[in-house]
PDB file of C-alpha atoms in Angstrom:
ATOM      1  CA  GLN A   1     133.996  55.178  62.502  1.00 63.00           C
ATOM      2  CA  SER A   2     136.858  56.786  64.399  1.00 72.00           C
ATOM      3  CA  ALA A   3     138.122  60.282  63.879  1.00 87.00           C
ATOM      4  CA  LEU A   4     141.010  60.799  61.501  1.00 94.00           C
ATOM      5  CA  THR A   5     144.443  61.124  63.133  1.00 96.00           C
ATOM      6  CA  GLN A   6     146.363  64.379  62.975  1.00 97.00           C
ATOM      7  CA  PRO A   7     149.458  65.457  64.917  1.00 97.00           C
ATOM      8  CA  PRO A   8     148.412  67.847  67.672  1.00 96.00           C
ATOM      9  CA  SER A   9     150.995  70.421  66.701  1.00 97.00           C
ATOM     10  CA  ALA A  10     153.331  71.532  63.932  1.00 97.00           C
ATOM     11  CA  SER A  11     155.640  74.488  63.575  1.00 96.00           C
ATOM     12  CA  GLY A  12     157.946  76.285  61.214  1.00 96.00           C
ATOM     13  CA  SER A  13     159.743  79.566  60.762  1.00 96.00           C
ATOM     14  CA  PRO A  14     158.566  82.246  58.345  1.00 96.00           C
ATOM     15  CA  GLY A  15     159.417  81.283  54.796  1.00 96.00           C
ATOM     16  CA  GLN A  16     159.778  77.593  55.592  1.00 97.00           C
ATOM     17  CA  SER A  17     157.459  74.771  54.573  1.00 97.00           C
ATOM     18  CA  VAL A  18     155.485  72.582  56.939  1.00 98.00           C
ATOM     19  CA  THR A  19     153.433  69.478  56.232  1.00 98.00           C
ATOM     20  CA  ILE A  20     150.498  68.269  58.322  1.00 98.00           C
ATOM     21  CA  SER A  21     149.376  64.670  58.007  1.00 98.00           C
ATOM     22  CA  CYS A  22     145.888  63.192  58.273  1.00 98.00           C
ATOM     23  CA  THR A  23     145.724  59.426  58.655  1.00 97.00           C
ATOM     24  CA  GLY A  24     142.598  57.407  58.162  1.00 96.00           C
ATOM     25  CA  THR A  25     141.813  53.932  56.931  1.00 96.00           C
ATOM     26  CA  SER A  26     141.067  52.098  53.708  1.00 95.00           C
ATOM     27  CA  SER A  27     137.386  52.858  54.359  1.00 94.00           C
ATOM     28  CA  ASP A  28     137.716  56.632  54.361  1.00 95.00           C
ATOM     29  CA  VAL A  29     140.876  58.500  53.277  1.00 96.00           C
ATOM     30  CA  GLY A  30     142.138  55.518  51.328  1.00 96.00           C
ATOM     31  CA  ALA A  31     138.835  54.821  49.618  1.00 95.00           C
ATOM     32  CA  TYR A  32     137.776  58.251  48.376  1.00 96.00           C
ATOM     33  CA  ASN A  33     139.407  61.362  46.962  1.00 96.00           C
ATOM     34  CA  TYR A  34     137.114  63.445  49.132  1.00 97.00           C
ATOM     35  CA  VAL A  35     139.619  64.898  51.573  1.00 97.00           C
ATOM     36  CA  SER A  36     139.242  68.531  52.589  1.00 98.00           C
ATOM     37  CA  TRP A  37     141.310  70.826  54.800  1.00 98.00           C
ATOM     38  CA  TYR A  38     140.024  73.698  56.906  1.00 97.00           C
ATOM     39  CA  GLN A  39     141.812  76.589  58.584  1.00 97.00           C
ATOM     40  CA  TYR A  40     140.411  77.692  61.912  1.00 95.00           C
ATOM     41  CA  HIS A  41     141.263  80.827  63.817  1.00 92.00           C
ATOM     42  CA  PRO A  42     139.546  80.667  67.228  1.00 86.00           C
ATOM     43  CA  GLY A  43     136.435  82.775  67.338  1.00 86.00           C
ATOM     44  CA  LYS A  44     136.140  82.913  63.567  1.00 91.00           C
ATOM     45  CA  ALA A  45     134.412  80.781  60.994  1.00 93.00           C
ATOM     46  CA  PRO A  46     136.435  77.824  59.707  1.00 94.00           C
ATOM     47  CA  LYS A  47     137.698  78.374  56.165  1.00 96.00           C
ATOM     48  CA  LEU A  48     137.936  75.776  53.406  1.00 97.00           C
ATOM     49  CA  MET A  49     141.521  75.625  52.143  1.00 97.00           C
ATOM     50  CA  ILE A  50     141.667  72.404  50.113  1.00 97.00           C
ATOM     51  CA  TYR A  51     138.997  70.087  48.723  1.00 97.00           C
ATOM     52  CA  GLU A  52     139.066  66.876  46.738  1.00 97.00           C
ATOM     53  CA  VAL A  53     142.570  66.138  48.091  1.00 97.00           C
ATOM     54  CA  SER A  54     144.433  68.858  46.214  1.00 97.00           C
ATOM     55  CA  LYS A  55     142.085  71.486  44.784  1.00 97.00           C
ATOM     56  CA  ARG A  56     142.151  75.062  46.080  1.00 97.00           C
ATOM     57  CA  PRO A  57     139.025  77.204  46.254  1.00 95.00           C
ATOM     58  CA  SER A  58     139.222  80.601  44.664  1.00 94.00           C
ATOM     59  CA  GLY A  59     141.149  83.031  46.859  1.00 94.00           C
ATOM     60  CA  VAL A  60     143.268  80.473  48.698  1.00 96.00           C
ATOM     61  CA  PRO A  61     146.976  81.179  48.142  1.00 96.00           C
ATOM     62  CA  ASP A  62     148.908  78.614  46.132  1.00 95.00           C
ATOM     63  CA  ARG A  63     151.233  78.284  49.117  1.00 97.00           C
ATOM     64  CA  PHE A  64     148.663  75.770  50.345  1.00 98.00           C
ATOM     65  CA  SER A  65     148.723  72.369  48.669  1.00 97.00           C
ATOM     66  CA  GLY A  66     147.266  68.964  49.367  1.00 97.00           C
ATOM     67  CA  SER A  67     148.159  65.404  48.494  1.00 97.00           C
ATOM     68  CA  LYS A  68     147.299  61.833  49.410  1.00 97.00           C
ATOM     69  CA  SER A  69     149.123  58.548  49.558  1.00 97.00           C
ATOM     70  CA  GLY A  70     147.271  55.452  50.613  1.00 96.00           C
ATOM     71  CA  ASN A  71     145.391  56.112  53.825  1.00 97.00           C
ATOM     72  CA  THR A  72     147.230  59.345  54.620  1.00 98.00           C
ATOM     73  CA  ALA A  73     146.471  62.808  53.286  1.00 98.00           C
ATOM     74  CA  SER A  74     148.766  65.779  53.736  1.00 98.00           C
ATOM     75  CA  LEU A  75     148.511  69.546  53.749  1.00 98.00           C
ATOM     76  CA  THR A  76     151.667  71.473  52.922  1.00 98.00           C
ATOM     77  CA  VAL A  77     152.043  75.156  53.643  1.00 98.00           C
ATOM     78  CA  SER A  78     154.988  76.655  51.795  1.00 97.00           C
ATOM     79  CA  GLY A  79     156.544  80.040  52.435  1.00 96.00           C
ATOM     80  CA  LEU A  80     155.049  80.203  55.924  1.00 97.00           C
ATOM     81  CA  GLN A  81     153.598  83.539  56.937  1.00 97.00           C
ATOM     82  CA  ALA A  82     152.531  84.791  60.349  1.00 96.00           C
ATOM     83  CA  GLU A  83     148.871  84.737  59.338  1.00 95.00           C
ATOM     84  CA  ASP A  84     149.086  81.004  58.644  1.00 97.00           C
ATOM     85  CA  GLU A  85     149.224  80.373  62.378  1.00 97.00           C
ATOM     86  CA  ALA A  86     145.936  78.622  63.080  1.00 97.00           C
ATOM     87  CA  ASP A  87     144.355  75.255  63.719  1.00 96.00           C
ATOM     88  CA  TYR A  88     143.991  72.990  60.701  1.00 97.00           C
ATOM     89  CA  TYR A  89     141.453  70.211  60.371  1.00 97.00           C
ATOM     90  CA  CYS A  90     141.152  67.507  57.743  1.00 97.00           C
ATOM     91  CA  SER A  91     137.960  65.754  56.779  1.00 97.00           C
ATOM     92  CA  SER A  92     137.140  62.763  54.626  1.00 97.00           C
ATOM     93  CA  TYR A  93     134.058  61.101  53.294  1.00 96.00           C
ATOM     94  CA  ALA A  94     133.741  57.679  54.921  1.00 95.00           C
ATOM     95  CA  GLY A  95     130.924  56.131  52.908  1.00 93.00           C
ATOM     96  CA  ASN A  96     127.299  55.679  53.962  1.00 92.00           C
ATOM     97  CA  ASN A  97     126.766  59.454  53.999  1.00 92.00           C
ATOM     98  CA  ILE A  98     129.210  59.937  56.869  1.00 94.00           C
ATOM     99  CA  LEU A  99     131.809  62.673  57.140  1.00 95.00           C
ATOM    100  CA  LEU A 100     134.810  62.263  59.436  1.00 96.00           C
ATOM    101  CA  PHE A 101     137.107  64.935  60.824  1.00 96.00           C
ATOM    102  CA  GLY A 102     140.558  64.840  62.285  1.00 95.00           C
ATOM    103  CA  GLY A 103     141.372  66.032  65.766  1.00 94.00           C
ATOM    104  CA  GLY A 104     143.067  69.153  64.474  1.00 95.00           C
ATOM    105  CA  THR A 105     146.656  70.399  64.282  1.00 97.00           C
ATOM    106  CA  LYS A 106     147.810  73.657  65.823  1.00 97.00           C
ATOM    107  CA  LEU A 107     150.273  75.285  63.441  1.00 97.00           C
ATOM    108  CA  THR A 108     152.696  77.696  65.083  1.00 97.00           C
ATOM    109  CA  VAL A 109     154.803  80.113  63.072  1.00 96.00           C
ATOM    110  CA  LEU A 110     157.961  80.572  65.095  1.00 93.00           C
TER     111      LEU A 110
ATOM    112  CA  GLU B   1     128.754  87.704  50.125  1.00 94.00           C
ATOM    113  CA  VAL B   2     127.833  84.352  51.620  1.00 96.00           C
ATOM    114  CA  GLN B   3     126.988  84.631  55.298  1.00 97.00           C
ATOM    115  CA  LEU B   4     125.843  82.036  57.801  1.00 97.00           C
ATOM    116  CA  VAL B   5     124.806  83.093  61.292  1.00 97.00           C
ATOM    117  CA  GLU B   6     124.005  80.595  64.017  1.00 97.00           C
ATOM    118  CA  SER B   7     121.764  81.458  66.949  1.00 97.00           C
ATOM    119  CA  GLY B   8     119.784  79.801  69.714  1.00 97.00           C
ATOM    120  CA  GLY B   9     122.622  78.511  71.841  1.00 97.00           C
ATOM    121  CA  GLY B  10     122.686  78.751  75.605  1.00 97.00           C
ATOM    122  CA  LEU B  11     122.605  76.806  78.842  1.00 97.00           C
ATOM    123  CA  GLU B  12     120.228  73.890  79.113  1.00 97.00           C
ATOM    124  CA  GLN B  13     119.792  71.017  81.532  1.00 97.00           C
ATOM    125  CA  PRO B  14     120.399  67.376  80.650  1.00 97.00           C
ATOM    126  CA  GLY B  15     117.320  65.724  79.184  1.00 97.00           C
ATOM    127  CA  ARG B  16     115.875  68.997  77.943  1.00 97.00           C
ATOM    128  CA  SER B  17     115.639  70.334  74.374  1.00 98.00           C
ATOM    129  CA  LEU B  18     117.141  73.232  72.481  1.00 98.00           C
ATOM    130  CA  ARG B  19     116.648  74.505  68.935  1.00 98.00           C
ATOM    131  CA  LEU B  20     119.411  76.142  66.955  1.00 98.00           C
ATOM    132  CA  PHE B  21     118.999  78.322  63.910  1.00 98.00           C
ATOM    133  CA  CYS B  22     121.268  78.961  60.945  1.00 98.00           C
ATOM    134  CA  THR B  23     120.281  82.068  58.998  1.00 98.00           C
ATOM    135  CA  ALA B  24     121.792  82.253  55.526  1.00 98.00           C
ATOM    136  CA  SER B  25     122.259  85.108  53.099  1.00 97.00           C
ATOM    137  CA  GLY B  26     124.181  85.906  49.958  1.00 97.00           C
ATOM    138  CA  PHE B  27     123.276  82.776  47.994  1.00 97.00           C
ATOM    139  CA  SER B  28     120.306  80.758  46.794  1.00 97.00           C
ATOM    140  CA  PHE B  29     119.748  78.837  50.006  1.00 97.00           C
ATOM    141  CA  GLY B  30     117.334  76.310  48.552  1.00 97.00           C
ATOM    142  CA  ASP B  31     119.911  75.063  46.073  1.00 96.00           C
ATOM    143  CA  TYR B  32     122.314  73.796  48.733  1.00 97.00           C
ATOM    144  CA  GLY B  33     122.538  71.079  51.292  1.00 97.00           C
ATOM    145  CA  MET B  34     123.339  72.342  54.780  1.00 98.00           C
ATOM    146  CA  ASP B  35     125.350  70.743  57.561  1.00 97.00           C
ATOM    147  CA  TRP B  36     125.596  71.070  61.298  1.00 98.00           C
ATOM    148  CA  LEU B  37     128.916  70.392  62.981  1.00 97.00           C
ATOM    149  CA  ARG B  38     130.228  70.903  66.490  1.00 96.00           C
ATOM    150  CA  GLN B  39     133.393  71.311  68.505  1.00 94.00           C
ATOM    151  CA  ALA B  40     133.399  70.263  72.132  1.00 94.00           C
ATOM    152  CA  PRO B  41     135.778  72.075  74.522  1.00 92.00           C
ATOM    153  CA  GLY B  42     139.337  70.975  73.851  1.00 89.00           C
ATOM    154  CA  LYS B  43     138.256  68.579  71.113  1.00 90.00           C
ATOM    155  CA  GLY B  44     138.271  68.525  67.323  1.00 90.00           C
ATOM    156  CA  LEU B  45     135.456  69.142  64.903  1.00 92.00           C
ATOM    157  CA  GLU B  46     132.668  66.580  64.740  1.00 95.00           C
ATOM    158  CA  TRP B  47     130.143  66.256  61.964  1.00 95.00           C
ATOM    159  CA  VAL B  48     126.582  66.196  63.363  1.00 97.00           C
ATOM    160  CA  GLY B  49     124.455  65.778  60.270  1.00 97.00           C
ATOM    161  CA  PHE B  50     123.058  67.387  57.155  1.00 97.00           C
ATOM    162  CA  ILE B  51     119.927  68.063  55.174  1.00 97.00           C
ATOM    163  CA  ARG B  52     119.869  67.802  51.417  1.00 96.00           C
ATOM    164  CA  SER B  53     118.311  70.411  49.192  1.00 96.00           C
ATOM    165  CA  LYS B  54     114.715  69.872  48.085  1.00 95.00           C
ATOM    166  CA  THR B  55     116.102  68.938  44.672  1.00 94.00           C
ATOM    167  CA  TYR B  56     117.597  65.881  46.334  1.00 94.00           C
ATOM    168  CA  GLY B  57     114.575  65.166  48.462  1.00 95.00           C
ATOM    169  CA  GLY B  58     115.370  67.323  51.493  1.00 95.00           C
ATOM    170  CA  THR B  59     116.369  64.175  53.343  1.00 96.00           C
ATOM    171  CA  THR B  60     118.685  64.049  56.327  1.00 97.00           C
ATOM    172  CA  GLU B  61     121.678  62.077  57.564  1.00 96.00           C
ATOM    173  CA  TYR B  62     123.076  62.016  61.099  1.00 96.00           C
ATOM    174  CA  ALA B  63     126.144  60.955  62.998  1.00 95.00           C
ATOM    175  CA  ALA B  64     125.620  57.919  65.200  1.00 93.00           C
ATOM    176  CA  SER B  65     126.221  60.033  68.330  1.00 95.00           C
ATOM    177  CA  VAL B  66     123.093  62.135  67.724  1.00 97.00           C
ATOM    178  CA  LYS B  67     120.851  59.876  65.626  1.00 97.00           C
ATOM    179  CA  GLY B  68     117.397  59.586  67.157  1.00 97.00           C
ATOM    180  CA  ARG B  69     117.901  62.685  69.338  1.00 98.00           C
ATOM    181  CA  PHE B  70     118.694  65.489  66.892  1.00 98.00           C
ATOM    182  CA  ILE B  71     116.570  66.590  63.933  1.00 98.00           C
ATOM    183  CA  ILE B  72     117.674  68.863  61.113  1.00 98.00           C
ATOM    184  CA  SER B  73     115.081  70.773  59.098  1.00 98.00           C
ATOM    185  CA  ARG B  74     114.996  73.717  56.746  1.00 97.00           C
ATOM    186  CA  ASP B  75     112.742  76.594  55.753  1.00 97.00           C
ATOM    187  CA  ASP B  76     113.819  77.654  52.274  1.00 97.00           C
ATOM    188  CA  SER B  77     111.346  80.566  52.252  1.00 97.00           C
ATOM    189  CA  LYS B  78     113.280  82.110  55.148  1.00 97.00           C
ATOM    190  CA  SER B  79     116.749  80.763  54.262  1.00 98.00           C
ATOM    191  CA  ILE B  80     117.028  79.099  57.659  1.00 98.00           C
ATOM    192  CA  ALA B  81     118.239  75.674  58.717  1.00 98.00           C
ATOM    193  CA  HIS B  82     117.307  74.309  62.123  1.00 98.00           C
ATOM    194  CA  LEU B  83     118.889  71.855  64.517  1.00 98.00           C
ATOM    195  CA  GLN B  84     116.405  70.485  67.037  1.00 98.00           C
ATOM    196  CA  MET B  85     118.349  68.909  69.884  1.00 98.00           C
ATOM    197  CA  ASN B  86     116.332  66.634  72.173  1.00 98.00           C
ATOM    198  CA  SER B  87     117.297  64.529  75.186  1.00 97.00           C
ATOM    199  CA  LEU B  88     120.401  66.623  75.650  1.00 98.00           C
ATOM    200  CA  LYS B  89     123.441  65.079  77.306  1.00 97.00           C
ATOM    201  CA  THR B  90     126.388  66.785  78.992  1.00 97.00           C
ATOM    202  CA  GLU B  91     128.570  65.499  76.159  1.00 96.00           C
ATOM    203  CA  ASP B  92     126.545  67.611  73.705  1.00 98.00           C
ATOM    204  CA  THR B  93     128.243  70.681  75.164  1.00 98.00           C
ATOM    205  CA  ALA B  94     130.013  72.311  72.218  1.00 97.00           C
ATOM    206  CA  VAL B  95     130.149  75.203  69.810  1.00 96.00           C
ATOM    207  CA  TYR B  96     127.737  74.345  67.017  1.00 98.00           C
ATOM    208  CA  TYR B  97     128.435  75.452  63.465  1.00 97.00           C
ATOM    209  CA  CYS B  98     126.343  75.371  60.345  1.00 97.00           C
ATOM    210  CA  ALA B  99     128.057  75.028  56.995  1.00 97.00           C
ATOM    211  CA  ARG B 100     127.087  75.045  53.343  1.00 97.00           C
ATOM    212  CA  GLN B 101     127.848  71.967  51.292  1.00 95.00           C
ATOM    213  CA  GLY B 102     130.377  72.503  48.558  1.00 90.00           C
ATOM    214  CA  GLY B 103     131.499  69.937  46.015  1.00 86.00           C
ATOM    215  CA  ALA B 104     133.188  66.654  46.740  1.00 90.00           C
ATOM    216  CA  TRP B 105     132.024  66.462  50.334  1.00 94.00           C
ATOM    217  CA  SER B 106     133.627  69.762  51.264  1.00 94.00           C
ATOM    218  CA  ARG B 107     131.912  72.450  53.314  1.00 96.00           C
ATOM    219  CA  ASP B 108     132.689  75.713  51.622  1.00 95.00           C
ATOM    220  CA  TYR B 109     131.211  78.319  53.964  1.00 97.00           C
ATOM    221  CA  TRP B 110     130.783  78.188  57.731  1.00 97.00           C
ATOM    222  CA  GLY B 111     129.227  80.347  60.381  1.00 97.00           C
ATOM    223  CA  GLN B 112     131.052  81.490  63.497  1.00 95.00           C
ATOM    224  CA  GLY B 113     129.149  79.129  65.744  1.00 96.00           C
ATOM    225  CA  THR B 114     126.863  79.256  68.752  1.00 97.00           C
ATOM    226  CA  LEU B 115     127.753  77.806  72.154  1.00 97.00           C
ATOM    227  CA  VAL B 116     125.551  75.153  73.711  1.00 98.00           C
ATOM    228  CA  THR B 117     126.221  74.188  77.321  1.00 98.00           C
ATOM    229  CA  VAL B 118     124.422  71.217  78.824  1.00 98.00           C
ATOM    230  CA  SER B 119     124.726  71.183  82.575  1.00 97.00           C
ATOM    231  CA  SER B 120     122.582  70.791  85.641  1.00 95.00           C
TER     232      SER B 120
END
């Protein structure tokens, strides 16, 4: 299996919304509702932001939302804040006990 | 508070072996499957493999890139997961993370990683 495809970068001004895409295939993103999103600040532990396409773990602000259409999942960050600047990675179950990740998207808050 | 701390990283030569440790605290370690993942320099995250909890047989699964070379094990009495890396290749150079399995194929807690450099 190949890695999921994410745009290398995304940006937005404080208060704006930004959406990051994660494109897979009909064998992974399109086949299962097991898409997760992780926030990564370099040097820190990655943090789970979204699981099962659109569910938020306790403590994650509701500014973060997830969705999926066909083979593409999306993470939307609304009301951008400076602390949202980070790398974001998607993952998806791909069957046969295999987990795939995207290449990551660097989100810049302008 | 859930904490995962990786250790054992360092510089090793191609073809040699290295063993990483993931020490867990703040939760009932034996009740959870545990993953190893890695991030090579300038690259994205890559899933390495996982070990199920004893409830689910304690069995393991691996990515194709490491299958046959890497072995994941666990010691529930010490709340430690291990990653035994054999026949190391330069392309195994990465920061290695351990993570706890959450629901729906998510990984809900991660450590901060340990750097492994494979070079002659």
